[in-house]
Short mmCIF file of C-alpha atoms and ligand atoms in Angstrom, two decimals:
data_model
loop_
_atom_site.label_atom_id
_atom_site.label_comp_id
_atom_site.label_asym_id
_atom_site.label_seq_id
_atom_site.Cartn_x
_atom_site.Cartn_y
_atom_site.Cartn_z
CA MET A 1 0.00 0.13 -0.09
CA THR A 2 1.25 3.49 -0.80
CA HIS A 3 1.15 6.36 1.48
CA ALA A 4 0.40 9.78 0.48
CA PHE A 5 1.81 12.72 2.73
CA THR A 6 -0.27 15.73 2.85
CA LEU A 7 1.09 18.95 3.76
CA ASP A 8 -0.55 22.31 4.71
CA SER A 9 1.98 24.61 6.20
CA ASP A 10 4.26 27.52 5.67
CA LEU A 11 6.79 25.26 3.64
CA ARG A 12 6.96 25.28 0.03
CA ALA A 13 7.14 22.12 -1.87
CA VAL A 14 9.42 22.10 -4.93
CA PRO A 15 9.43 19.10 -7.37
CA CYS A 16 12.84 17.68 -7.68
CA MET A 17 14.70 14.30 -8.10
CA LEU A 18 17.68 13.44 -6.08
CA MET A 19 20.34 12.20 -8.43
CA ARG A 20 23.74 10.62 -8.32
CA GLY A 21 25.78 11.84 -11.33
CA GLY A 22 29.18 9.84 -11.27
CA THR A 23 30.95 10.72 -8.01
CA SER A 24 28.62 13.51 -7.07
CA ARG A 25 25.05 13.81 -6.03
CA GLY A 26 22.27 16.57 -5.65
CA PRO A 27 18.71 17.33 -6.58
CA PHE A 28 17.77 18.02 -10.09
CA PHE A 29 15.08 20.41 -10.99
CA LEU A 30 13.05 21.31 -14.06
CA ALA A 31 13.81 25.16 -14.71
CA SER A 32 10.08 25.71 -14.69
CA ASP A 33 9.79 24.52 -11.16
CA LEU A 34 12.34 27.25 -9.75
CA PRO A 35 11.98 31.03 -9.82
CA ALA A 36 13.27 32.59 -13.00
CA ASP A 37 14.82 35.40 -11.10
CA ILE A 38 18.53 34.49 -10.29
CA ALA A 39 18.58 35.91 -6.76
CA ALA A 40 15.27 34.31 -5.94
CA ARG A 41 16.24 30.84 -7.52
CA ASN A 42 19.60 31.05 -5.50
CA ARG A 43 17.77 31.68 -2.30
CA ALA A 44 15.50 28.45 -3.07
CA LEU A 45 18.69 26.35 -3.72
CA LEU A 46 20.43 27.48 -0.80
CA ALA A 47 17.45 26.71 1.48
CA ALA A 48 16.98 23.01 -0.34
CA MET A 49 20.52 22.20 0.44
CA GLY A 50 20.57 23.73 3.97
CA SER A 51 23.54 26.10 3.39
CA PRO A 52 25.09 27.75 4.93
CA ASP A 53 25.82 25.26 7.43
CA PRO A 54 28.91 22.75 7.62
CA ARG A 55 26.37 19.92 8.34
CA GLN A 56 23.65 21.12 6.15
CA ILE A 57 21.40 19.67 8.70
CA ASP A 58 18.45 21.51 7.62
CA GLY A 59 18.57 20.51 3.90
CA LEU A 60 19.53 18.03 1.38
CA GLY A 61 23.19 18.77 1.05
CA GLY A 62 25.86 16.07 2.17
CA ALA A 63 28.24 18.34 4.13
CA HIS A 64 30.81 18.20 1.33
CA PRO A 65 31.26 19.97 -1.93
CA LEU A 66 30.64 17.03 -3.79
CA THR A 67 27.16 16.52 -2.45
CA SER A 68 26.36 20.26 -2.39
CA LYS A 69 25.39 20.45 -6.06
CA ALA A 70 22.36 20.93 -7.92
CA GLY A 71 21.13 20.57 -11.46
CA ILE A 72 18.59 22.65 -13.41
CA VAL A 73 17.40 21.20 -16.82
CA THR A 74 15.10 22.55 -19.53
CA ARG A 75 14.57 21.52 -23.32
CA GLY A 76 17.06 22.97 -25.72
CA LYS A 77 16.73 25.31 -28.46
CA PRO A 78 15.89 23.22 -31.84
CA GLY A 79 18.93 23.17 -33.93
CA GLN A 80 21.44 23.67 -30.91
CA ALA A 81 20.64 21.09 -28.40
CA ASP A 82 18.03 18.75 -26.95
CA LEU A 83 18.53 19.82 -23.48
CA ASP A 84 19.95 22.75 -21.56
CA PHE A 85 21.74 22.02 -18.29
CA THR A 86 22.60 24.46 -15.61
CA PHE A 87 24.83 23.22 -12.78
CA ALA A 88 25.15 25.09 -9.60
CA GLN A 89 27.95 24.57 -7.12
CA LEU A 90 26.84 25.27 -3.55
CA GLN A 91 29.04 24.99 -0.43
CA PRO A 92 28.18 23.48 2.88
CA ALA A 93 29.51 26.48 4.98
CA ASN A 94 28.84 29.52 2.76
CA ASP A 95 25.97 31.26 1.01
CA THR A 96 27.57 31.05 -2.69
CA VAL A 97 25.59 29.58 -5.79
CA ASP A 98 28.28 29.22 -8.32
CA THR A 99 27.08 28.63 -11.83
CA THR A 100 30.26 29.60 -13.68
CA PRO A 101 32.22 26.24 -13.79
CA ASN A 102 31.23 23.13 -15.25
CA CYS A 103 30.47 19.43 -13.66
CA GLY A 104 30.80 16.37 -15.65
CA ASN A 105 29.65 14.41 -12.89
CA MET A 106 26.65 16.01 -12.53
CA LEU A 107 26.36 16.23 -16.42
CA ALA A 108 26.05 12.40 -16.47
CA ALA A 109 22.70 12.61 -14.69
CA VAL A 110 21.24 15.06 -17.09
CA LEU A 111 19.88 12.41 -19.61
CA PRO A 112 18.31 10.14 -16.88
CA PHE A 113 16.76 12.96 -15.30
CA ALA A 114 15.37 14.41 -18.61
CA LEU A 115 13.77 10.73 -19.39
CA GLU A 116 12.41 10.28 -16.07
CA SER A 117 10.71 13.76 -15.93
CA GLY A 118 9.27 13.30 -19.19
CA LEU A 119 11.23 16.19 -20.72
CA LEU A 120 12.47 13.80 -23.43
CA ALA A 121 11.28 10.40 -24.67
CA ALA A 122 13.66 7.49 -25.03
CA GLU A 123 14.59 6.92 -28.57
CA GLY A 124 14.94 3.10 -28.82
CA ASP A 125 17.14 0.58 -27.24
CA VAL A 126 19.63 3.58 -26.91
CA THR A 127 19.08 7.05 -26.46
CA ARG A 128 21.50 9.89 -27.28
CA ALA A 129 21.11 13.75 -26.65
CA ARG A 130 23.07 16.62 -27.21
CA VAL A 131 23.31 18.59 -24.10
CA LEU A 132 24.46 22.32 -23.88
CA THR A 133 25.88 23.04 -20.37
CA ARG A 134 24.81 26.79 -19.89
CA ASN A 135 27.61 27.52 -17.45
CA THR A 136 30.25 27.60 -20.31
CA GLY A 137 28.20 27.07 -23.42
CA MET A 138 29.91 23.39 -23.58
CA LEU A 139 28.24 21.03 -25.84
CA CYS A 140 28.50 17.32 -25.57
CA ASP A 141 26.54 14.13 -26.56
CA ILE A 142 25.24 11.80 -23.90
CA THR A 143 24.32 8.24 -24.51
CA MET A 144 22.69 5.64 -22.30
CA GLN A 145 20.93 2.30 -22.72
CA THR A 146 17.19 2.55 -22.90
CA PRO A 147 15.90 -1.14 -23.73
CA GLY A 148 12.09 -1.08 -24.49
CA ARG A 149 12.34 2.75 -24.29
CA ARG A 150 12.70 2.67 -20.49
CA PRO A 151 16.14 3.90 -18.96
CA ARG A 152 18.28 1.01 -17.62
CA TYR A 153 20.33 1.75 -14.59
CA ALA A 154 21.73 -1.78 -13.89
CA GLY A 155 24.98 -3.03 -15.86
CA ASP A 156 28.49 -3.85 -15.74
CA ALA A 157 30.31 -0.49 -15.72
CA HIS A 158 32.36 0.43 -12.63
CA ILE A 159 33.63 3.83 -11.99
CA ASP A 160 36.13 4.28 -9.13
CA GLY A 161 34.49 6.23 -6.10
CA VAL A 162 31.20 4.65 -6.63
CA PRO A 163 30.45 1.13 -5.11
CA GLY A 164 29.46 -1.66 -7.50
CA THR A 165 28.50 -1.57 -10.94
CA ALA A 166 25.78 0.10 -13.26
CA ALA A 167 24.90 0.82 -16.76
CA PRO A 168 27.27 2.93 -18.74
CA ILE A 169 26.53 6.64 -19.47
CA VAL A 170 29.03 7.68 -22.27
CA ILE A 171 29.69 11.50 -22.70
CA ASP A 172 31.48 12.68 -25.76
CA PHE A 173 32.61 16.43 -25.33
CA LEU A 174 32.77 18.48 -28.52
CA ASP A 175 34.51 21.59 -27.39
CA THR A 176 36.00 22.06 -23.90
CA ALA A 177 39.07 24.15 -24.37
CA GLY A 178 39.00 27.61 -22.42
CA SER A 179 35.63 26.81 -20.41
CA VAL A 180 35.69 29.68 -17.85
CA CYS A 181 39.25 31.09 -19.09
CA SER A 182 39.79 32.76 -22.44
CA ALA A 183 41.88 29.78 -23.77
CA LEU A 184 43.24 26.28 -23.00
CA LEU A 185 46.58 27.90 -21.78
CA PRO A 186 45.18 31.17 -20.57
CA THR A 187 48.45 32.68 -20.05
CA GLY A 188 49.89 31.58 -23.40
CA ASN A 189 52.58 29.40 -21.37
CA ALA A 190 52.77 25.77 -20.90
CA ILE A 191 54.65 26.40 -17.50
CA ASP A 192 54.46 29.55 -15.25
CA THR A 193 56.09 30.17 -12.04
CA LEU A 194 54.02 31.38 -9.16
CA ALA A 195 55.88 33.29 -6.28
CA ILE A 196 54.20 33.54 -2.80
CA ARG A 197 55.43 33.65 0.53
CA ASP A 198 54.62 30.65 2.43
CA PRO A 199 51.74 31.84 4.77
CA GLN A 200 53.03 30.01 7.78
CA THR A 201 56.86 30.51 7.63
CA GLY A 202 57.02 33.73 5.44
CA GLU A 203 59.73 32.12 3.42
CA PRO A 204 59.59 33.10 -0.36
CA LEU A 205 58.36 30.17 -2.62
CA ARG A 206 58.69 29.83 -6.38
CA VAL A 207 56.81 27.05 -7.81
CA ALA A 208 56.44 25.92 -11.40
CA ALA A 209 52.79 25.41 -12.24
CA THR A 210 50.77 24.57 -15.63
CA LEU A 211 47.47 26.98 -15.65
CA ILE A 212 45.24 25.16 -17.90
CA ASP A 213 41.60 25.03 -18.74
CA ASN A 214 40.24 21.91 -20.83
CA GLY A 215 36.75 22.16 -19.50
CA MET A 216 37.96 22.99 -15.71
CA PRO A 217 40.33 25.73 -14.74
CA MET A 218 43.12 24.04 -12.87
CA VAL A 219 46.67 24.43 -11.64
CA LEU A 220 48.70 21.63 -11.85
CA LEU A 221 51.63 21.34 -9.51
CA ARG A 222 54.50 18.68 -9.14
CA ALA A 223 53.76 17.22 -5.71
CA ALA A 224 57.56 16.79 -5.19
CA ASP A 225 58.06 20.48 -5.74
CA LEU A 226 56.05 20.82 -2.54
CA GLN A 227 57.81 17.96 -0.64
CA ARG A 228 54.77 15.84 -1.23
CA THR A 229 54.15 12.45 -3.09
CA ALA A 230 50.53 12.61 -4.52
CA TYR A 231 50.08 9.23 -3.07
CA GLU A 232 48.95 10.59 0.32
CA SER A 233 45.59 9.70 1.56
CA VAL A 234 42.59 12.18 1.37
CA ALA A 235 42.71 12.23 5.25
CA GLU A 236 46.14 12.95 5.44
CA LEU A 237 46.03 15.78 2.81
CA ASN A 238 42.98 17.18 4.42
CA ALA A 239 44.72 17.44 7.77
CA ASP A 240 47.80 19.04 6.14
CA SER A 241 47.18 22.64 7.11
CA ALA A 242 50.89 23.88 6.20
CA LEU A 243 50.13 22.55 2.58
CA LYS A 244 46.63 23.77 2.22
CA ALA A 245 47.76 27.29 3.12
CA VAL A 246 50.58 27.13 0.54
CA ILE A 247 48.02 25.83 -2.03
CA GLU A 248 45.58 28.57 -1.39
CA ALA A 249 48.24 31.11 -1.63
CA LEU A 250 49.37 29.64 -4.96
CA ARG A 251 45.61 29.51 -6.00
CA LEU A 252 45.00 33.09 -5.47
CA VAL A 253 48.03 34.13 -7.57
CA ALA A 254 47.18 31.66 -10.23
CA GLY A 255 43.60 32.89 -10.50
CA GLU A 256 44.70 36.35 -11.11
CA ARG A 257 47.21 35.10 -13.95
CA MET A 258 44.40 33.15 -15.51
CA GLY A 259 42.25 36.21 -15.82
CA LEU A 260 39.61 34.83 -13.22
CA GLY A 261 40.27 37.91 -10.93
CA ASN A 262 40.02 37.36 -7.16
CA VAL A 263 39.24 33.82 -6.74
CA SER A 264 39.03 33.71 -2.98
CA ALA A 265 35.09 33.15 -2.76
CA LYS A 266 35.33 30.99 -5.99
CA SER A 267 35.35 27.14 -6.13
CA TYR A 268 38.05 27.37 -9.12
CA PRO A 269 40.56 27.06 -10.34
CA LYS A 270 40.93 23.51 -8.89
CA MET A 271 44.54 22.81 -7.53
CA CYS A 272 46.07 19.38 -8.57
CA LEU A 273 49.25 17.74 -7.32
CA ILE A 274 50.80 15.36 -9.80
CA ALA A 275 53.29 12.78 -9.75
CA PRO A 276 54.40 9.84 -11.80
CA PRO A 277 52.01 6.93 -11.54
CA ARG A 278 52.72 4.19 -8.81
CA ASP A 279 50.50 1.52 -10.60
CA ALA A 280 52.23 0.21 -13.85
CA ALA A 281 48.67 0.79 -15.65
CA ALA A 282 48.33 4.59 -14.83
CA SER A 283 49.47 7.32 -16.77
CA ILE A 284 49.86 10.00 -13.88
CA ALA A 285 49.15 10.22 -10.02
CA THR A 286 46.82 13.06 -9.01
CA ARG A 287 45.30 14.60 -5.70
CA CYS A 288 42.90 17.29 -6.42
CA PHE A 289 41.67 20.20 -4.16
CA ILE A 290 38.37 21.42 -5.00
CA PRO A 291 39.69 23.99 -4.14
CA ARG A 292 39.86 23.81 -0.38
CA VAL A 293 39.44 19.96 0.58
CA CYS A 294 40.91 16.96 -1.28
CA HIS A 295 38.74 15.18 -3.85
CA GLU A 296 38.13 11.54 -3.15
CA ALA A 297 38.43 10.85 -6.78
CA ILE A 298 38.76 13.44 -9.51
CA GLY A 299 36.24 15.64 -11.24
CA VAL A 300 35.36 14.60 -14.89
CA LEU A 301 36.28 17.74 -16.40
CA ALA A 302 39.42 18.03 -14.19
CA ALA A 303 40.43 14.53 -15.49
CA ILE A 304 39.95 15.74 -19.16
CA THR A 305 42.28 18.77 -18.06
CA VAL A 306 44.91 16.80 -16.54
CA GLY A 307 44.93 14.31 -19.40
CA THR A 308 45.25 17.09 -21.77
CA ALA A 309 48.32 18.51 -19.72
CA CYS A 310 49.80 15.06 -19.99
CA VAL A 311 49.73 15.03 -23.87
CA LEU A 312 50.50 18.87 -24.29
CA PRO A 313 54.45 19.36 -24.95
CA GLY A 314 56.31 21.35 -22.17
CA THR A 315 53.80 21.06 -19.35
CA VAL A 316 54.56 20.18 -15.67
CA ALA A 317 52.99 16.79 -16.68
CA ALA A 318 55.57 16.24 -19.22
CA GLY A 319 58.22 13.95 -17.82
CA VAL A 320 56.05 12.91 -14.99
CA ALA A 321 52.92 11.29 -17.16
CA VAL A 322 53.75 7.78 -18.61
CA LEU A 323 52.03 7.97 -22.11
CA ARG A 324 51.82 4.83 -24.05
CA GLY A 325 51.06 4.48 -27.85
CA ALA A 326 51.58 7.73 -30.12
CA GLY A 327 48.40 9.56 -31.00
CA PRO A 328 46.14 10.86 -32.45
CA VAL A 329 43.79 9.11 -29.80
CA HIS A 330 45.35 8.89 -26.49
CA THR A 331 43.88 6.79 -23.42
CA ILE A 332 45.03 8.42 -20.32
CA SER A 333 44.40 6.65 -16.97
CA VAL A 334 44.54 9.28 -14.29
CA ALA A 335 45.13 7.82 -10.88
CA HIS A 336 43.27 9.29 -7.93
CA PRO A 337 42.88 8.31 -4.23
CA THR A 338 40.09 5.90 -4.61
CA GLY A 339 41.20 4.36 -8.03
CA GLU A 340 41.63 5.61 -11.55
CA PHE A 341 39.64 7.67 -14.08
CA THR A 342 40.21 6.87 -17.96
CA VAL A 343 39.73 9.42 -20.53
CA GLU A 344 40.05 9.21 -24.16
CA LEU A 345 41.63 12.35 -25.96
CA GLU A 346 41.77 12.77 -29.73
CA THR A 347 44.56 15.28 -30.71
CA ASP A 348 44.77 17.10 -34.23
CA PRO A 349 48.13 16.17 -35.62
CA ALA A 350 47.94 19.15 -37.85
CA ARG A 351 47.38 21.48 -34.82
CA PRO A 352 49.97 20.64 -32.11
CA GLY A 353 48.48 20.72 -28.66
CA SER A 354 44.76 20.77 -29.64
CA ILE A 355 42.20 18.35 -28.29
CA VAL A 356 39.41 18.04 -30.95
CA ARG A 357 37.45 15.29 -29.01
CA SER A 358 37.29 13.77 -25.46
CA ALA A 359 35.14 10.78 -24.23
CA LEU A 360 34.45 8.97 -20.96
CA VAL A 361 32.27 6.59 -19.26
CA ARG A 362 30.21 7.49 -16.07
CA THR A 363 27.20 5.98 -14.42
CA ALA A 364 24.20 7.73 -12.68
CA ARG A 365 21.03 7.03 -11.60
CA PRO A 366 17.88 8.65 -9.66
CA ILE A 367 17.77 7.93 -5.89
CA MET A 368 14.57 9.63 -4.78
CA ARG A 369 11.98 11.81 -6.45
CA GLY A 370 9.38 13.85 -4.83
CA GLU A 371 9.40 17.62 -3.41
CA VAL A 372 11.83 19.24 -1.29
CA LEU A 373 10.32 21.59 1.33
CA ILE A 374 11.93 24.87 1.81
CA PRO A 375 10.66 27.53 4.23
CA ALA A 376 8.27 29.97 2.81
CA SER A 377 10.83 32.86 3.87
CA ALA A 378 13.11 31.61 1.27
CA TRP A 379 10.67 31.63 -1.56
CA PRO A 380 7.31 33.07 -0.68
CA LEU A 381 4.11 30.84 -1.22
CA PRO A 382 1.95 32.10 -3.99
O1 LIG B 1 35.50 18.41 -13.05
C1 LIG B 1 34.30 18.20 -8.52
C2 LIG B 1 33.21 16.48 -9.52
C3 LIG B 1 33.59 17.73 -9.51
C4 LIG B 1 33.61 18.50 -10.72
C5 LIG B 1 35.10 19.47 -8.33
C6 LIG B 1 33.49 17.57 -11.97
C7 LIG B 1 34.31 18.14 -13.13
O2 LIG B 1 33.83 15.62 -9.13
O3 LIG B 1 33.76 17.90 -14.26
O4 LIG B 1 32.74 16.72 -12.27
O5 LIG B 1 35.79 19.60 -9.27
O6 LIG B 1 34.65 20.38 -7.68
O7 LIG B 1 31.85 16.28 -9.33
#
């Protein structure tokens, strides 16, 4: 027997579906179910997630940046895309709602959400949709299994960072270079030197970095240059306040150099320590800060951006990454704290340093559907 809840109160009910997208999780909304005004929409999202509060005890957020995300989906413009997706990065402890960067993990949940919410109909045994991520204008094609025109979630694909296996969702990115930044290498250099004073010792510090954006603005640093290994555990790195202070100081300098202005309140650029792989099958070892806590795995577009640095001559990853085979299609295995992330990158031999396509596999599924209840003070009742 099903049970219907009734509600007659000063809480406002907003339809949504809680989705896992890759190694992230958050509520997905139809754009028509949220306020059109951006400030009002942000208030509604903050209330839905329970931010700001480190534990997000009064909302859906999971007290971590990877579970403080929301997706907003609508039909795309004919001739341009089947679906339009806006990704919103919230934070547990502050009141920012950032729709400037992309999130390739939440992106994986867009097609299942669109099918489940009736925004799009399944095509046949396999459904493919072109998705425009409005955050940066990025286009991709997403493919999932829909036997009998029903989404299938069970399957054999495993992604590190998520227990078990599920049906694969394939994402083909069409154009990722320079997402938030003006170009793939926003300073025009494959390596820049970042000069800071160590915030704890006051000692001057000069560190070589690759400032790069192939879908995600990132600062790549050789772990050895900071007397670390990039094999440390997430807990060790999160407890390493000396390292975190240096990384944040480097990030502020890098943000200005990348043309991003003052990034002190922004969730990007992400900071990534790199090292030669310890596992023979991997191409590179990574530990990513997003940007102040260490990622348990690595973001999707972060992995694409690191992979891109591996195949670009002259970056800090050159001489660190172990590449097998010789283009134009490179398979890069990016090792991270909970396993590895394989990305396929296609380069154009006629244009050295250009990536014409990137592809990867994720899994995603709806976890719960219903209505999130937010105080009417955050979005007044009609
Ligand atoms: O890089 C985390 C994640 C992400 C972003 C972050 C992402 C991406 O793992 O495309 O997916 O970098 O804050 O979801």
